[in-house]
PDB file of C-alpha atoms in Angstrom:
ATOM      1  CA  MET A  11     198.039 168.653  60.270  1.00  0.00           C
ATOM      2  CA  PRO A  12     194.946 166.738  58.050  1.00  0.00           C
ATOM      3  CA  ALA A  13     194.339 167.155  54.890  1.00  0.00           C
ATOM      4  CA  PRO A  14     191.587 168.528  53.656  1.00  0.00           C
ATOM      5  CA  VAL A  15     187.880 167.719  52.751  1.00  0.00           C
ATOM      6  CA  ILE A  16     187.710 170.400  49.946  1.00  0.00           C
ATOM      7  CA  VAL A  17     190.050 171.834  47.786  1.00  0.00           C
ATOM      8  CA  ALA A  18     189.848 173.974  44.647  1.00  0.00           C
ATOM      9  CA  THR A  19     192.450 175.511  42.505  1.00  0.00           C
ATOM     10  CA  ASP A  20     191.362 177.894  39.695  1.00  0.00           C
ATOM     11  CA  LEU A  21     187.547 176.700  40.020  1.00  0.00           C
ATOM     12  CA  VAL A  22     185.271 177.629  36.779  1.00  0.00           C
ATOM     13  CA  LYS A  23     182.124 176.968  35.992  1.00  0.00           C
ATOM     14  CA  LYS A  24     180.766 178.960  32.088  1.00  0.00           C
ATOM     15  CA  TYR A  25     177.310 177.969  30.737  1.00  0.00           C
ATOM     16  CA  LYS A  26     177.904 180.067  26.861  1.00  0.00           C
ATOM     17  CA  ASP A  27     179.855 182.565  27.432  1.00  0.00           C
ATOM     18  CA  PHE A  28     178.911 183.900  30.913  1.00  0.00           C
ATOM     19  CA  ALA A  29     181.045 182.415  34.200  1.00  0.00           C
ATOM     20  CA  ALA A  30     178.673 181.662  36.863  1.00  0.00           C
ATOM     21  CA  VAL A  31     182.450 180.927  38.781  1.00  0.00           C
ATOM     22  CA  ASP A  32     185.793 182.625  37.569  1.00  0.00           C
ATOM     23  CA  GLY A  33     188.277 181.027  39.136  1.00  0.00           C
ATOM     24  CA  ILE A  34     188.065 180.937  42.288  1.00  0.00           C
ATOM     25  CA  THR A  35     190.817 179.055  44.937  1.00  0.00           C
ATOM     26  CA  PHE A  36     189.736 177.341  48.861  1.00  0.00           C
ATOM     27  CA  GLU A  37     190.494 174.865  50.791  1.00  0.00           C
ATOM     28  CA  VAL A  38     187.888 173.079  53.769  1.00  0.00           C
ATOM     29  CA  ALA A  39     189.783 171.973  56.373  1.00  0.00           C
ATOM     30  CA  PRO A  40     187.815 168.371  58.941  1.00  0.00           C
ATOM     31  CA  GLY A  41     185.442 169.868  61.047  1.00  0.00           C
ATOM     32  CA  GLU A  42     185.941 173.572  60.338  1.00  0.00           C
ATOM     33  CA  SER A  43     182.432 175.520  59.470  1.00  0.00           C
ATOM     34  CA  PHE A  44     183.062 177.481  56.006  1.00  0.00           C
ATOM     35  CA  GLY A  45     180.843 180.283  54.456  1.00  0.00           C
ATOM     36  CA  LEU A  46     180.220 181.575  50.818  1.00  0.00           C
ATOM     37  CA  LEU A  47     179.411 185.428  51.440  1.00  0.00           C
ATOM     38  CA  GLY A  48     177.769 187.127  48.789  1.00  0.00           C
ATOM     39  CA  PRO A  49     174.901 188.635  47.081  1.00  0.00           C
ATOM     40  CA  ASN A  50     172.364 186.457  44.403  1.00  0.00           C
ATOM     41  CA  GLY A  51     174.186 185.422  41.914  1.00  0.00           C
ATOM     42  CA  ALA A  52     177.710 185.848  43.227  1.00  0.00           C
ATOM     43  CA  GLY A  53     178.044 181.938  42.429  1.00  0.00           C
ATOM     44  CA  LYS A  54     178.071 180.336  45.461  1.00  0.00           C
ATOM     45  CA  SER A  55     175.076 177.726  44.240  1.00  0.00           C
ATOM     46  CA  THR A  56     176.690 177.212  41.462  1.00  0.00           C
ATOM     47  CA  THR A  57     180.008 176.983  43.767  1.00  0.00           C
ATOM     48  CA  MET A  58     177.889 174.442  46.004  1.00  0.00           C
ATOM     49  CA  ARG A  59     176.325 172.537  43.001  1.00  0.00           C
ATOM     50  CA  MET A  60     180.186 171.465  41.563  1.00  0.00           C
ATOM     51  CA  ILE A  61     180.674 170.585  45.678  1.00  0.00           C
ATOM     52  CA  GLY A  62     177.795 168.451  46.179  1.00  0.00           C
ATOM     53  CA  ALA A  63     178.915 165.954  42.647  1.00  0.00           C
ATOM     54  CA  VAL A  64     175.277 167.334  40.676  1.00  0.00           C
ATOM     55  CA  SER A  65     177.590 169.872  37.754  1.00  0.00           C
ATOM     56  CA  THR A  66     180.772 169.859  36.407  1.00  0.00           C
ATOM     57  CA  ARG A  67     183.103 171.684  36.668  1.00  0.00           C
ATOM     58  CA  SER A  68     184.517 173.603  32.831  1.00  0.00           C
ATOM     59  CA  SER A  69     188.292 173.896  34.318  1.00  0.00           C
ATOM     60  CA  GLY A  70     190.150 174.093  36.958  1.00  0.00           C
ATOM     61  CA  SER A  71     190.407 171.238  39.407  1.00  0.00           C
ATOM     62  CA  LEU A  72     188.222 170.066  42.742  1.00  0.00           C
ATOM     63  CA  SER A  73     188.606 167.303  45.144  1.00  0.00           C
ATOM     64  CA  ILE A  74     186.422 166.326  47.999  1.00  0.00           C
ATOM     65  CA  LEU A  75     186.718 164.383  50.455  1.00  0.00           C
ATOM     66  CA  GLY A  76     190.069 163.101  48.273  1.00  0.00           C
ATOM     67  CA  LEU A  77     188.170 162.453  44.771  1.00  0.00           C
ATOM     68  CA  ASP A  78     187.466 163.734  42.079  1.00  0.00           C
ATOM     69  CA  PRO A  79     183.855 164.847  41.985  1.00  0.00           C
ATOM     70  CA  ASN A  80     183.706 164.577  37.586  1.00  0.00           C
ATOM     71  CA  GLU A  81     185.073 160.641  38.378  1.00  0.00           C
ATOM     72  CA  HIS A  82     183.225 159.811  41.494  1.00  0.00           C
ATOM     73  CA  GLY A  83     180.053 161.334  42.470  1.00  0.00           C
ATOM     74  CA  PRO A  84     178.347 158.437  44.094  1.00  0.00           C
ATOM     75  CA  ALA A  85     181.250 157.369  45.914  1.00  0.00           C
ATOM     76  CA  ILE A  86     181.623 161.444  47.011  1.00  0.00           C
ATOM     77  CA  ARG A  87     177.344 161.785  47.677  1.00  0.00           C
ATOM     78  CA  SER A  88     177.322 159.219  49.873  1.00  0.00           C
ATOM     79  CA  GLN A  89     179.173 160.980  52.345  1.00  0.00           C
ATOM     80  CA  LEU A  90     177.527 164.548  52.027  1.00  0.00           C
ATOM     81  CA  GLY A  91     174.385 165.905  53.425  1.00  0.00           C
ATOM     82  CA  VAL A  92     172.700 168.041  51.341  1.00  0.00           C
ATOM     83  CA  VAL A  93     170.783 170.995  52.200  1.00  0.00           C
ATOM     84  CA  PRO A  94     169.108 172.809  49.432  1.00  0.00           C
ATOM     85  CA  GLN A  95     167.942 176.186  49.570  1.00  0.00           C
ATOM     86  CA  GLN A  96     164.172 175.245  48.704  1.00  0.00           C
ATOM     87  CA  ASP A  97     162.994 172.477  50.748  1.00  0.00           C
ATOM     88  CA  ASN A  98     162.388 169.147  49.432  1.00  0.00           C
ATOM     89  CA  LEU A  99     160.756 167.214  51.096  1.00  0.00           C
ATOM     90  CA  ASP A 100     158.165 164.620  50.458  1.00  0.00           C
ATOM     91  CA  THR A 101     154.727 166.185  51.022  1.00  0.00           C
ATOM     92  CA  GLU A 102     153.034 163.169  50.627  1.00  0.00           C
ATOM     93  CA  LEU A 103     154.718 161.029  53.325  1.00  0.00           C
ATOM     94  CA  ARG A 104     154.376 162.583  57.238  1.00  0.00           C
ATOM     95  CA  VAL A 105     157.209 163.751  59.023  1.00  0.00           C
ATOM     96  CA  ARG A 106     159.251 160.792  60.390  1.00  0.00           C
ATOM     97  CA  ASP A 107     158.267 158.910  57.378  1.00  0.00           C
ATOM     98  CA  ASN A 108     160.484 161.313  55.261  1.00  0.00           C
ATOM     99  CA  LEU A 109     163.395 160.437  57.868  1.00  0.00           C
ATOM    100  CA  LEU A 110     162.785 156.522  57.119  1.00  0.00           C
ATOM    101  CA  VAL A 111     162.679 156.766  53.255  1.00  0.00           C
ATOM    102  CA  TYR A 112     165.777 158.548  52.712  1.00  0.00           C
ATOM    103  CA  GLY A 113     167.769 156.729  54.575  1.00  0.00           C
ATOM    104  CA  ARG A 114     166.573 153.245  53.032  1.00  0.00           C
ATOM    105  CA  TYR A 115     167.959 155.709  49.679  1.00  0.00           C
ATOM    106  CA  PHE A 116     172.170 155.231  52.038  1.00  0.00           C
ATOM    107  CA  GLY A 117     171.285 151.375  51.849  1.00  0.00           C
ATOM    108  CA  LEU A 118     170.907 151.970  55.530  1.00  0.00           C
ATOM    109  CA  PRO A 119     169.600 148.564  57.806  1.00  0.00           C
ATOM    110  CA  ARG A 120     165.812 149.583  57.993  1.00  0.00           C
ATOM    111  CA  ALA A 121     166.618 149.722  61.996  1.00  0.00           C
ATOM    112  CA  GLN A 122     169.540 151.877  61.953  1.00  0.00           C
ATOM    113  CA  VAL A 123     167.853 154.221  60.367  1.00  0.00           C
ATOM    114  CA  ALA A 124     164.632 154.194  62.477  1.00  0.00           C
ATOM    115  CA  ALA A 125     167.167 155.058  65.705  1.00  0.00           C
ATOM    116  CA  ARG A 126     168.454 157.710  63.521  1.00  0.00           C
ATOM    117  CA  ALA A 127     165.285 158.915  62.685  1.00  0.00           C
ATOM    118  CA  ASP A 128     164.159 159.724  65.886  1.00  0.00           C
ATOM    119  CA  GLU A 129     168.124 160.885  66.630  1.00  0.00           C
ATOM    120  CA  LEU A 130     167.557 163.438  64.716  1.00  0.00           C
ATOM    121  CA  LEU A 131     164.302 164.322  65.173  1.00  0.00           C
ATOM    122  CA  GLU A 132     164.621 164.999  68.599  1.00  0.00           C
ATOM    123  CA  PHE A 133     167.763 166.832  67.853  1.00  0.00           C
ATOM    124  CA  ALA A 134     165.749 169.105  65.461  1.00  0.00           C
ATOM    125  CA  GLN A 135     163.442 169.577  67.874  1.00  0.00           C
ATOM    126  CA  LEU A 136     160.468 167.724  65.945  1.00  0.00           C
ATOM    127  CA  SER A 137     159.757 164.499  67.969  1.00  0.00           C
ATOM    128  CA  ASP A 138     156.418 165.660  68.658  1.00  0.00           C
ATOM    129  CA  ARG A 139     155.662 166.080  65.701  1.00  0.00           C
ATOM    130  CA  ALA A 140     157.133 162.950  64.244  1.00  0.00           C
ATOM    131  CA  LYS A 141     153.607 161.871  62.746  1.00  0.00           C
ATOM    132  CA  ALA A 142     152.503 165.303  61.458  1.00  0.00           C
ATOM    133  CA  LYS A 143     151.912 166.263  57.812  1.00  0.00           C
ATOM    134  CA  VAL A 144     154.858 167.781  56.418  1.00  0.00           C
ATOM    135  CA  ASP A 145     152.371 170.243  54.743  1.00  0.00           C
ATOM    136  CA  ASP A 146     151.180 171.202  58.116  1.00  0.00           C
ATOM    137  CA  LEU A 147     154.763 172.642  59.925  1.00  0.00           C
ATOM    138  CA  SER A 148     156.200 176.329  59.829  1.00  0.00           C
ATOM    139  CA  GLY A 149     159.151 177.203  57.502  1.00  0.00           C
ATOM    140  CA  GLY A 150     161.479 176.722  60.543  1.00  0.00           C
ATOM    141  CA  MET A 151     159.829 173.411  61.149  1.00  0.00           C
ATOM    142  CA  LYS A 152     160.169 172.581  57.793  1.00  0.00           C
ATOM    143  CA  ARG A 153     164.012 173.953  57.866  1.00  0.00           C
ATOM    144  CA  ARG A 154     165.047 171.472  60.459  1.00  0.00           C
ATOM    145  CA  LEU A 155     163.507 168.557  58.722  1.00  0.00           C
ATOM    146  CA  THR A 156     165.297 169.112  55.474  1.00  0.00           C
ATOM    147  CA  ILE A 157     168.809 169.266  57.993  1.00  0.00           C
ATOM    148  CA  ALA A 158     167.673 166.342  60.587  1.00  0.00           C
ATOM    149  CA  ARG A 159     167.468 164.637  56.003  1.00  0.00           C
ATOM    150  CA  ALA A 160     170.649 165.960  55.480  1.00  0.00           C
ATOM    151  CA  LEU A 161     172.269 163.837  58.267  1.00  0.00           C
ATOM    152  CA  ILE A 162     170.287 160.799  57.855  1.00  0.00           C
ATOM    153  CA  ASN A 163     173.670 159.981  56.501  1.00  0.00           C
ATOM    154  CA  GLU A 164     175.585 160.655  59.159  1.00  0.00           C
ATOM    155  CA  PRO A 165     177.618 163.014  56.643  1.00  0.00           C
ATOM    156  CA  ARG A 166     180.936 164.126  57.124  1.00  0.00           C
ATOM    157  CA  VAL A 167     180.317 167.145  55.239  1.00  0.00           C
ATOM    158  CA  LEU A 168     176.985 168.676  55.235  1.00  0.00           C
ATOM    159  CA  LEU A 169     176.509 171.227  52.064  1.00  0.00           C
ATOM    160  CA  LEU A 170     173.842 174.089  52.688  1.00  0.00           C
ATOM    161  CA  ASP A 171     172.682 176.638  50.734  1.00  0.00           C
ATOM    162  CA  GLU A 172     170.949 179.799  51.843  1.00  0.00           C
ATOM    163  CA  PRO A 173     169.986 177.776  55.004  1.00  0.00           C
ATOM    164  CA  THR A 174     167.561 180.786  56.269  1.00  0.00           C
ATOM    165  CA  THR A 175     166.688 182.447  53.527  1.00  0.00           C
ATOM    166  CA  GLY A 176     162.478 183.509  54.284  1.00  0.00           C
ATOM    167  CA  LEU A 177     162.205 182.680  57.731  1.00  0.00           C
ATOM    168  CA  ASP A 178     161.496 184.857  60.575  1.00  0.00           C
ATOM    169  CA  PRO A 179     163.713 186.051  63.337  1.00  0.00           C
ATOM    170  CA  GLN A 180     163.100 183.225  65.970  1.00  0.00           C
ATOM    171  CA  ALA A 181     163.186 180.637  63.114  1.00  0.00           C
ATOM    172  CA  ARG A 182     166.707 181.837  62.634  1.00  0.00           C
ATOM    173  CA  HIS A 183     168.282 181.280  65.977  1.00  0.00           C
ATOM    174  CA  ILE A 184     166.404 177.904  66.184  1.00  0.00           C
ATOM    175  CA  LEU A 185     168.427 176.969  63.354  1.00  0.00           C
ATOM    176  CA  TRP A 186     171.750 179.190  64.174  1.00  0.00           C
ATOM    177  CA  ASP A 187     171.634 177.075  67.568  1.00  0.00           C
ATOM    178  CA  ARG A 188     171.296 173.807  65.426  1.00  0.00           C
ATOM    179  CA  LEU A 189     173.869 174.222  63.006  1.00  0.00           C
ATOM    180  CA  TYR A 190     176.253 175.180  65.805  1.00  0.00           C
ATOM    181  CA  ARG A 191     175.115 172.149  68.026  1.00  0.00           C
ATOM    182  CA  LEU A 192     176.056 170.566  64.692  1.00  0.00           C
ATOM    183  CA  ARG A 193     179.927 172.738  65.077  1.00  0.00           C
ATOM    184  CA  GLU A 194     180.600 171.700  68.352  1.00  0.00           C
ATOM    185  CA  GLN A 195     180.216 167.837  67.684  1.00  0.00           C
ATOM    186  CA  GLY A 196     183.534 168.230  64.663  1.00  0.00           C
ATOM    187  CA  THR A 197     180.589 168.492  61.784  1.00  0.00           C
ATOM    188  CA  THR A 198     182.250 170.095  58.733  1.00  0.00           C
ATOM    189  CA  LEU A 199     179.927 172.860  57.854  1.00  0.00           C
ATOM    190  CA  VAL A 200     179.939 174.507  54.124  1.00  0.00           C
ATOM    191  CA  LEU A 201     177.250 177.163  53.970  1.00  0.00           C
ATOM    192  CA  THR A 202     176.134 180.184  51.231  1.00  0.00           C
ATOM    193  CA  THR A 203     174.405 183.113  52.401  1.00  0.00           C
ATOM    194  CA  HIS A 204     174.012 186.605  51.514  1.00  0.00           C
ATOM    195  CA  TYR A 205     173.144 186.914  55.397  1.00  0.00           C
ATOM    196  CA  MET A 206     176.255 189.545  57.176  1.00  0.00           C
ATOM    197  CA  ASP A 207     174.845 188.207  60.456  1.00  0.00           C
ATOM    198  CA  GLU A 208     174.306 183.978  59.770  1.00  0.00           C
ATOM    199  CA  ALA A 209     178.074 184.662  58.335  1.00  0.00           C
ATOM    200  CA  GLU A 210     179.149 185.743  61.509  1.00  0.00           C
ATOM    201  CA  GLN A 211     177.698 183.682  63.638  1.00  0.00           C
ATOM    202  CA  LEU A 212     178.498 180.653  61.801  1.00  0.00           C
ATOM    203  CA  ALA A 213     181.254 180.543  59.790  1.00  0.00           C
ATOM    204  CA  ASP A 214     185.628 180.098  60.936  1.00  0.00           C
ATOM    205  CA  ARG A 215     185.993 180.811  57.966  1.00  0.00           C
ATOM    206  CA  LEU A 216     184.712 182.274  55.015  1.00  0.00           C
ATOM    207  CA  ILE A 217     185.156 183.688  50.996  1.00  0.00           C
ATOM    208  CA  VAL A 218     183.374 187.162  50.096  1.00  0.00           C
ATOM    209  CA  VAL A 219     182.132 186.534  46.306  1.00  0.00           C
ATOM    210  CA  ASP A 220     181.408 188.801  43.720  1.00  0.00           C
ATOM    211  CA  LYS A 221     180.552 187.414  40.011  1.00  0.00           C
ATOM    212  CA  GLY A 222     181.753 184.326  40.262  1.00  0.00           C
ATOM    213  CA  ARG A 223     185.221 185.905  41.974  1.00  0.00           C
ATOM    214  CA  ILE A 224     187.057 185.914  45.184  1.00  0.00           C
ATOM    215  CA  MET A 225     187.059 189.256  46.662  1.00  0.00           C
ATOM    216  CA  ALA A 226     188.614 187.950  50.224  1.00  0.00           C
ATOM    217  CA  GLU A 227     189.331 185.822  52.840  1.00  0.00           C
ATOM    218  CA  GLY A 228     189.570 185.332  56.391  1.00  0.00           C
ATOM    219  CA  SER A 229     188.076 184.575  59.292  1.00  0.00           C
ATOM    220  CA  PRO A 230     184.594 187.315  60.429  1.00  0.00           C
ATOM    221  CA  ALA A 231     186.387 189.695  62.743  1.00  0.00           C
ATOM    222  CA  SER A 232     189.586 189.832  60.893  1.00  0.00           C
ATOM    223  CA  LEU A 233     188.015 190.548  57.343  1.00  0.00           C
ATOM    224  CA  ILE A 234     186.723 193.664  59.241  1.00  0.00           C
ATOM    225  CA  ARG A 235     189.712 194.002  61.101  1.00  0.00           C
ATOM    226  CA  GLU A 236     191.169 194.530  57.375  1.00  0.00           C
ATOM    227  CA  HIS A 237     188.605 195.963  56.221  1.00  0.00           C
ATOM    228  CA  SER A 238     186.278 198.181  58.017  1.00  0.00           C
ATOM    229  CA  SER A 239     186.966 201.423  60.862  1.00  0.00           C
ATOM    230  CA  ARG A 240     185.845 199.680  64.353  1.00  0.00           C
ATOM    231  CA  GLU A 241     182.375 201.344  64.291  1.00  0.00           C
ATOM    232  CA  VAL A 242     180.066 202.607  61.835  1.00  0.00           C
ATOM    233  CA  LEU A 243     178.488 205.594  61.853  1.00  0.00           C
ATOM    234  CA  GLU A 244     174.830 205.731  60.115  1.00  0.00           C
ATOM    235  CA  VAL A 245     173.122 209.207  59.089  1.00  0.00           C
ATOM    236  CA  ARG A 246     169.984 209.848  57.370  1.00  0.00           C
ATOM    237  CA  PHE A 247     169.621 213.327  55.744  1.00  0.00           C
ATOM    238  CA  GLY A 248     166.499 212.735  53.510  1.00  0.00           C
ATOM    239  CA  SER A 249     166.130 211.155  50.169  1.00  0.00           C
ATOM    240  CA  GLU A 250     166.880 214.103  48.462  1.00  0.00           C
ATOM    241  CA  ARG A 251     169.156 215.359  50.866  1.00  0.00           C
ATOM    242  CA  ASN A 252     171.920 213.333  51.632  1.00  0.00           C
ATOM    243  CA  ALA A 253     174.176 214.067  48.216  1.00  0.00           C
ATOM    244  CA  THR A 254     174.411 216.790  49.001  1.00  0.00           C
ATOM    245  CA  ALA A 255     175.200 216.579  52.829  1.00  0.00           C
ATOM    246  CA  ALA A 256     177.907 213.896  52.036  1.00  0.00           C
ATOM    247  CA  ALA A 257     179.964 216.823  51.030  1.00  0.00           C
ATOM    248  CA  ASP A 258     179.911 218.875  54.598  1.00  0.00           C
ATOM    249  CA  LEU A 259     181.005 215.078  56.098  1.00  0.00           C
ATOM    250  CA  ALA A 260     184.276 215.396  54.546  1.00  0.00           C
ATOM    251  CA  GLY A 261     186.609 214.972  56.734  1.00  0.00           C
ATOM    252  CA  ILE A 262     185.096 212.943  59.629  1.00  0.00           C
ATOM    253  CA  GLY A 263     186.754 209.696  59.819  1.00  0.00           C
ATOM    254  CA  ASP A 264     188.195 207.429  57.661  1.00  0.00           C
ATOM    255  CA  ARG A 265     186.128 206.888  54.990  1.00  0.00           C
ATOM    256  CA  LEU A 266     182.288 207.616  54.100  1.00  0.00           C
ATOM    257  CA  GLU A 267     179.543 206.073  51.976  1.00  0.00           C
ATOM    258  CA  VAL A 268     176.575 207.398  50.517  1.00  0.00           C
ATOM    259  CA  LEU A 269     174.003 205.321  49.823  1.00  0.00           C
ATOM    260  CA  PRO A 270     170.716 205.667  48.384  1.00  0.00           C
ATOM    261  CA  ASP A 271     168.849 205.797  52.029  1.00  0.00           C
ATOM    262  CA  ARG A 272     171.720 206.880  54.181  1.00  0.00           C
ATOM    263  CA  ILE A 273     174.976 207.621  54.733  1.00  0.00           C
ATOM    264  CA  LEU A 274     177.609 206.002  55.784  1.00  0.00           C
ATOM    265  CA  LEU A 275     181.027 207.621  58.619  1.00  0.00           C
ATOM    266  CA  TYR A 276     184.101 205.038  59.188  1.00  0.00           C
ATOM    267  CA  ALA A 277     185.640 206.071  62.618  1.00  0.00           C
ATOM    268  CA  HIS A 278     187.769 203.888  65.841  1.00  0.00           C
ATOM    269  CA  SER A 279     184.501 206.119  68.035  1.00  0.00           C
ATOM    270  CA  GLY A 280     181.731 206.778  66.352  1.00  0.00           C
ATOM    271  CA  GLU A 281     179.944 208.799  68.829  1.00  0.00           C
ATOM    272  CA  GLU A 282     183.031 211.673  68.230  1.00  0.00           C
ATOM    273  CA  ALA A 283     182.261 211.145  64.185  1.00  0.00           C
ATOM    274  CA  LEU A 284     178.323 212.326  65.362  1.00  0.00           C
ATOM    275  CA  ALA A 285     179.903 215.403  67.780  1.00  0.00           C
ATOM    276  CA  GLU A 286     182.047 216.395  65.101  1.00  0.00           C
ATOM    277  CA  VAL A 287     179.035 216.122  62.633  1.00  0.00           C
ATOM    278  CA  THR A 288     177.078 218.200  65.500  1.00  0.00           C
ATOM    279  CA  ARG A 289     179.578 220.906  65.838  1.00  0.00           C
ATOM    280  CA  ARG A 290     179.342 221.281  62.315  1.00  0.00           C
ATOM    281  CA  GLY A 291     175.909 222.113  62.538  1.00  0.00           C
ATOM    282  CA  LEU A 292     174.486 219.596  60.718  1.00  0.00           C
ATOM    283  CA  GLU A 293     171.557 217.628  62.239  1.00  0.00           C
ATOM    284  CA  PRO A 294     169.874 214.039  60.755  1.00  0.00           C
ATOM    285  CA  ILE A 295     167.052 213.322  61.056  1.00  0.00           C
ATOM    286  CA  THR A 296     168.331 210.236  62.493  1.00  0.00           C
ATOM    287  CA  SER A 297     171.843 208.996  64.081  1.00  0.00           C
ATOM    288  CA  LEU A 298     173.097 205.139  64.805  1.00  0.00           C
ATOM    289  CA  VAL A 299     176.184 204.256  65.789  1.00  0.00           C
ATOM    290  CA  ARG A 300     176.865 200.394  65.514  1.00  0.00           C
ATOM    291  CA  ARG A 301     179.991 198.337  65.285  1.00  0.00           C
ATOM    292  CA  SER A 302     181.294 197.545  62.067  1.00  0.00           C
ATOM    293  CA  SER A 303     180.420 194.789  59.873  1.00  0.00           C
ATOM    294  CA  LEU A 304     180.617 191.938  56.968  1.00  0.00           C
ATOM    295  CA  GLU A 305     178.127 194.097  55.366  1.00  0.00           C
ATOM    296  CA  ASP A 306     181.061 197.252  55.811  1.00  0.00           C
ATOM    297  CA  VAL A 307     183.644 194.870  54.621  1.00  0.00           C
ATOM    298  CA  PHE A 308     181.427 194.354  50.838  1.00  0.00           C
ATOM    299  CA  LEU A 309     180.433 198.021  50.756  1.00  0.00           C
ATOM    300  CA  LYS A 310     183.745 199.105  50.630  1.00  0.00           C
ATOM    301  CA  LEU A 311     185.306 195.516  48.102  1.00  0.00           C
ATOM    302  CA  THR A 312     182.477 195.880  45.873  1.00  0.00           C
ATOM    303  CA  GLY A 313     180.773 199.364  46.081  1.00  0.00           C
ATOM    304  CA  ARG A 314     177.722 197.684  46.701  1.00  0.00           C
ATOM    305  CA  SER A 315     175.224 196.062  49.336  1.00  0.00           C
ATOM    306  CA  LEU A 316     174.989 192.509  50.104  1.00  0.00           C
ATOM    307  CA  ILE A 317     170.936 192.073  49.175  1.00  0.00           C
ATOM    308  CA  GLU A 318     169.985 194.498  46.494  1.00  0.00           C
TER     309      GLU A 318
END
């Protein structure tokens, strides 16, 4: 088995009396797409900054590509690609020039950087915008350019912090396609997200994080099998009636969750659960049968929604 590219053991990051990361342990294998899933403030971005060798840990151990980031920050950063939560492109440079200038920071020859920039613009579907101003790009285009820039040094590991936050659905799917292609090429991806569908699409394996601690670990499918039912029935009776209606739904399915706007009934068959709701004479305003998701896993583990 090849050695892991990232090994974290009892990793802690404290700010005064607050532990943003509180003793997490995980490994990332070469070529794996590894996700950190959790709500805002869970400690995901703090973990990414430690992996990116730009924030020192308070305690525990961390190895990136066989090196300690507290001791070998520059050597590690030279082998990483980093896509921050907020785009930090140089708006005074044109699209292609952003790649050329960034590539020179790594000491790469001009000819190599130029060839690599053209390859990455094609990969990011931005070849026709090479001479455009950055401010003239859409949000999705800027995000793809940020990813292209992070790949200029042919990194062994690509770190993506909330890669699609703020993007419309079409832009998100285009970006997912680019990241999926990187997975196929064997690039190791480490991403944070609070979008369950993104984690399910991109992550081979993930950790569910809340309040700086790991709540669960595994592939998206295995986590859903372990912590949730096959299907979920969502019913709405109105915000004033949901709490009282929940008592009349007792015993239907495996378990029940009451949210402010809806009630979730977890069952092997959502249609059978809905039939039982109807048999009891209950008439929800709306009903929906769907497959269980990572949102349901997080709700069971923490009692809270991923997006609050």
